[in-house]
Short mmCIF file of C-alpha atoms in Angstrom, two decimals:
data_model
loop_
_atom_site.label_atom_id
_atom_site.label_comp_id
_atom_site.label_asym_id
_atom_site.label_seq_id
_atom_site.Cartn_x
_atom_site.Cartn_y
_atom_site.Cartn_z
CA ASP U 299 113.87 88.61 107.64
CA CYS U 300 112.46 91.85 106.25
CA PRO U 301 110.75 93.86 109.01
CA ILE U 302 108.29 95.44 106.53
CA CYS U 303 107.29 92.05 105.10
CA CYS U 304 106.77 90.89 108.71
CA ILE U 305 104.47 93.86 109.40
CA HIS U 306 102.49 93.06 106.24
CA ALA U 307 101.98 89.46 107.40
CA ASP U 308 101.15 90.07 111.09
CA PRO U 309 97.36 89.91 111.63
CA ALA U 310 97.52 92.03 114.81
CA LEU U 311 99.49 94.81 113.10
CA ILE U 312 97.24 94.68 110.04
CA GLU U 313 94.18 95.02 112.28
CA ARG U 314 95.66 97.86 114.34
CA TYR U 315 97.41 100.02 111.70
CA GLU U 316 96.62 99.09 108.10
CA THR U 317 94.06 101.31 106.41
CA GLN U 318 94.12 100.15 102.81
CA ARG U 319 95.70 97.39 100.75
CA THR U 320 95.64 97.17 96.99
CA GLN U 321 97.40 94.72 94.72
CA ARG U 322 100.60 96.81 94.90
CA TRP U 323 100.36 99.27 97.83
CA ILE U 324 99.69 99.24 101.55
CA LEU U 325 98.80 102.36 103.50
CA ARG U 326 99.26 102.10 107.26
CA HIS U 327 99.70 104.32 110.26
CA HIS U 328 103.06 104.29 112.00
CA ALA U 329 103.01 101.73 114.79
CA ASP U 330 103.03 102.73 118.45
CA PRO U 331 104.91 104.60 119.66
CA ALA U 332 103.96 106.83 116.73
CA PRO U 333 106.01 110.01 116.47
CA LEU U 334 102.96 112.08 115.49
CA PRO U 335 99.28 111.38 115.01
CA GLY U 336 98.81 111.02 111.27
CA TRP U 337 102.33 109.74 110.51
CA PHE U 338 101.43 107.24 107.80
CA LEU U 339 103.53 104.97 105.62
CA LEU U 340 102.94 103.92 102.04
CA ASP U 341 104.58 100.55 101.40
CA SER U 342 105.02 98.42 98.34
CA VAL U 343 103.33 95.05 98.74
CA ARG U 344 106.12 93.41 96.79
CA HIS U 345 109.49 93.31 98.51
CA LEU U 346 111.67 95.79 96.63
CA PRO U 347 114.29 98.29 97.79
CA GLY U 348 112.77 101.40 96.21
CA PRO U 349 111.56 102.92 92.94
CA VAL U 350 114.59 101.56 91.10
CA GLY U 351 113.01 98.12 91.52
CA PHE U 352 109.56 99.03 90.19
CA ASP U 353 108.04 97.04 87.37
CA ASP U 354 106.21 99.07 84.72
CA VAL U 355 102.83 98.91 86.48
CA GLU U 356 104.27 99.96 89.86
CA ALA U 357 106.10 102.83 88.16
CA SER U 358 102.92 104.02 86.47
CA GLU U 359 100.88 103.83 89.71
CA TRP U 360 103.41 105.32 92.15
CA GLY U 361 102.52 108.98 91.60
CA SER U 362 98.80 108.35 92.08
CA ALA U 363 99.42 106.30 95.20
CA VAL U 364 101.64 108.99 96.77
CA ARG U 365 99.23 111.77 95.82
CA GLY U 366 96.18 109.94 97.20
CA ALA U 367 97.87 108.92 100.44
CA SER U 368 99.34 112.41 100.97
CA ALA U 369 95.97 114.04 100.40
CA LEU U 370 94.45 111.68 102.94
CA VAL U 371 97.08 112.58 105.56
CA GLN U 372 96.43 116.28 104.99
CA THR U 373 92.66 115.83 105.15
CA LEU U 374 92.76 113.69 108.31
CA THR U 375 95.21 115.85 110.23
CA GLY U 376 94.56 119.35 108.89
CA CYS U 377 98.32 119.77 108.46
CA ASP U 378 99.81 122.50 106.29
CA ARG U 379 102.07 120.17 104.29
CA VAL U 380 102.91 116.48 104.02
CA TYR U 381 106.56 115.48 103.97
CA ALA U 382 107.38 112.33 101.99
CA ILE U 383 110.61 110.67 103.10
CA ALA U 384 112.09 107.30 102.15
CA PHE U 385 115.59 106.19 103.06
CA GLY U 386 115.37 102.40 102.96
CA GLU U 387 118.33 101.64 105.20
CA GLY U 388 116.49 100.50 108.32
CA ALA U 389 114.41 98.15 106.21
CA GLN U 390 115.29 97.66 102.57
CA HIS U 391 111.66 97.38 101.53
CA LEU U 392 110.04 100.48 100.06
CA HIS U 393 108.16 102.34 102.79
CA LEU U 394 107.49 106.01 102.23
CA HIS U 395 106.97 108.03 105.43
CA LEU U 396 104.12 110.53 104.99
CA ILE U 397 104.59 113.02 107.79
CA PRO U 398 102.13 115.77 108.70
CA ARG U 399 103.87 119.17 108.87
CA PHE U 400 102.24 121.82 111.01
CA ILE U 401 103.66 125.32 110.50
CA GLY U 402 103.10 126.17 114.19
CA ASP U 403 104.96 123.08 115.46
CA SER U 404 108.73 123.52 115.35
CA SER U 405 109.25 119.79 115.98
CA THR U 406 107.89 119.10 112.48
CA THR U 407 110.13 121.61 110.70
CA ALA U 408 112.22 120.06 107.91
CA TRP U 409 114.99 117.92 109.41
CA SER U 410 113.76 118.63 112.95
CA VAL U 411 111.14 115.96 112.32
CA ALA U 412 113.96 113.37 112.31
CA ASP U 413 115.14 114.63 115.71
CA HIS U 414 111.54 114.43 116.94
CA TYR U 415 111.32 110.84 115.64
CA ARG U 416 114.50 109.85 117.50
CA ALA U 417 113.33 111.59 120.69
CA VAL U 418 110.05 109.63 120.65
CA GLU U 419 111.85 106.41 119.83
CA GLY U 420 114.27 107.04 122.72
CA GLY U 421 111.49 107.86 125.19
CA MET U 422 112.56 111.50 125.61
CA GLN U 423 109.48 112.92 123.86
CA ALA U 424 105.87 111.84 124.23
CA ALA U 425 104.49 109.71 121.42
CA ALA U 426 101.11 110.22 119.82
CA SER U 427 98.40 108.77 122.01
CA SER U 428 97.24 105.29 121.10
CA GLN U 429 93.68 106.61 121.04
CA ALA U 430 94.60 109.34 118.53
CA VAL U 431 96.25 106.72 116.31
CA GLU U 432 93.23 104.43 116.59
CA ASP U 433 90.88 107.29 115.69
CA LEU U 434 92.96 108.26 112.63
CA VAL U 435 93.16 104.66 111.44
CA ASP U 436 89.39 104.35 111.76
CA ARG U 437 88.80 107.60 109.85
CA ALA U 438 91.34 106.60 107.17
CA ARG U 439 89.56 103.29 106.63
CA ARG U 440 86.30 105.11 105.99
CA ALA U 441 87.88 107.63 103.59
CA GLN U 442 87.83 107.25 99.84
CA VAL U 443 91.55 107.33 99.00
CA VAL U 444 92.84 106.36 95.57
CA LEU U 445 96.12 104.46 95.73
CA SER U 446 96.22 103.25 92.16
CA SER U 447 94.90 104.11 88.74
CA ARG U 448 94.14 100.53 87.69
#
């Protein structure tokens, strides 16, 4: 019943959005309609609600995985910062949103990015183009990102 576990098991979604999978982590682009080009997610492979559920190996790898995935987002998009947000209420499976923040784009300012997300989801704001998402996924697959230290 977990929507994140369903994404991880769907061959079409894996083919379209997943850029890297290790034993413990999955890096994927946000599915269409994506709020922004370069809005990635770092998921735990294992179904767990968040860092409180990490085993010792997951806990030791988490920082490296977040750092590597965040650096990739910044490199791919040229953004000024990368926001990392995880709530876990919509799907109680760890999925960390890695959101490109562009200083010149007020829709990506702090909590405004949540309003932007809702506007895209509600059809009031244009989503990232499918082609832009496809291009970023392709580039991310070719990049050398380190998601774990083991």
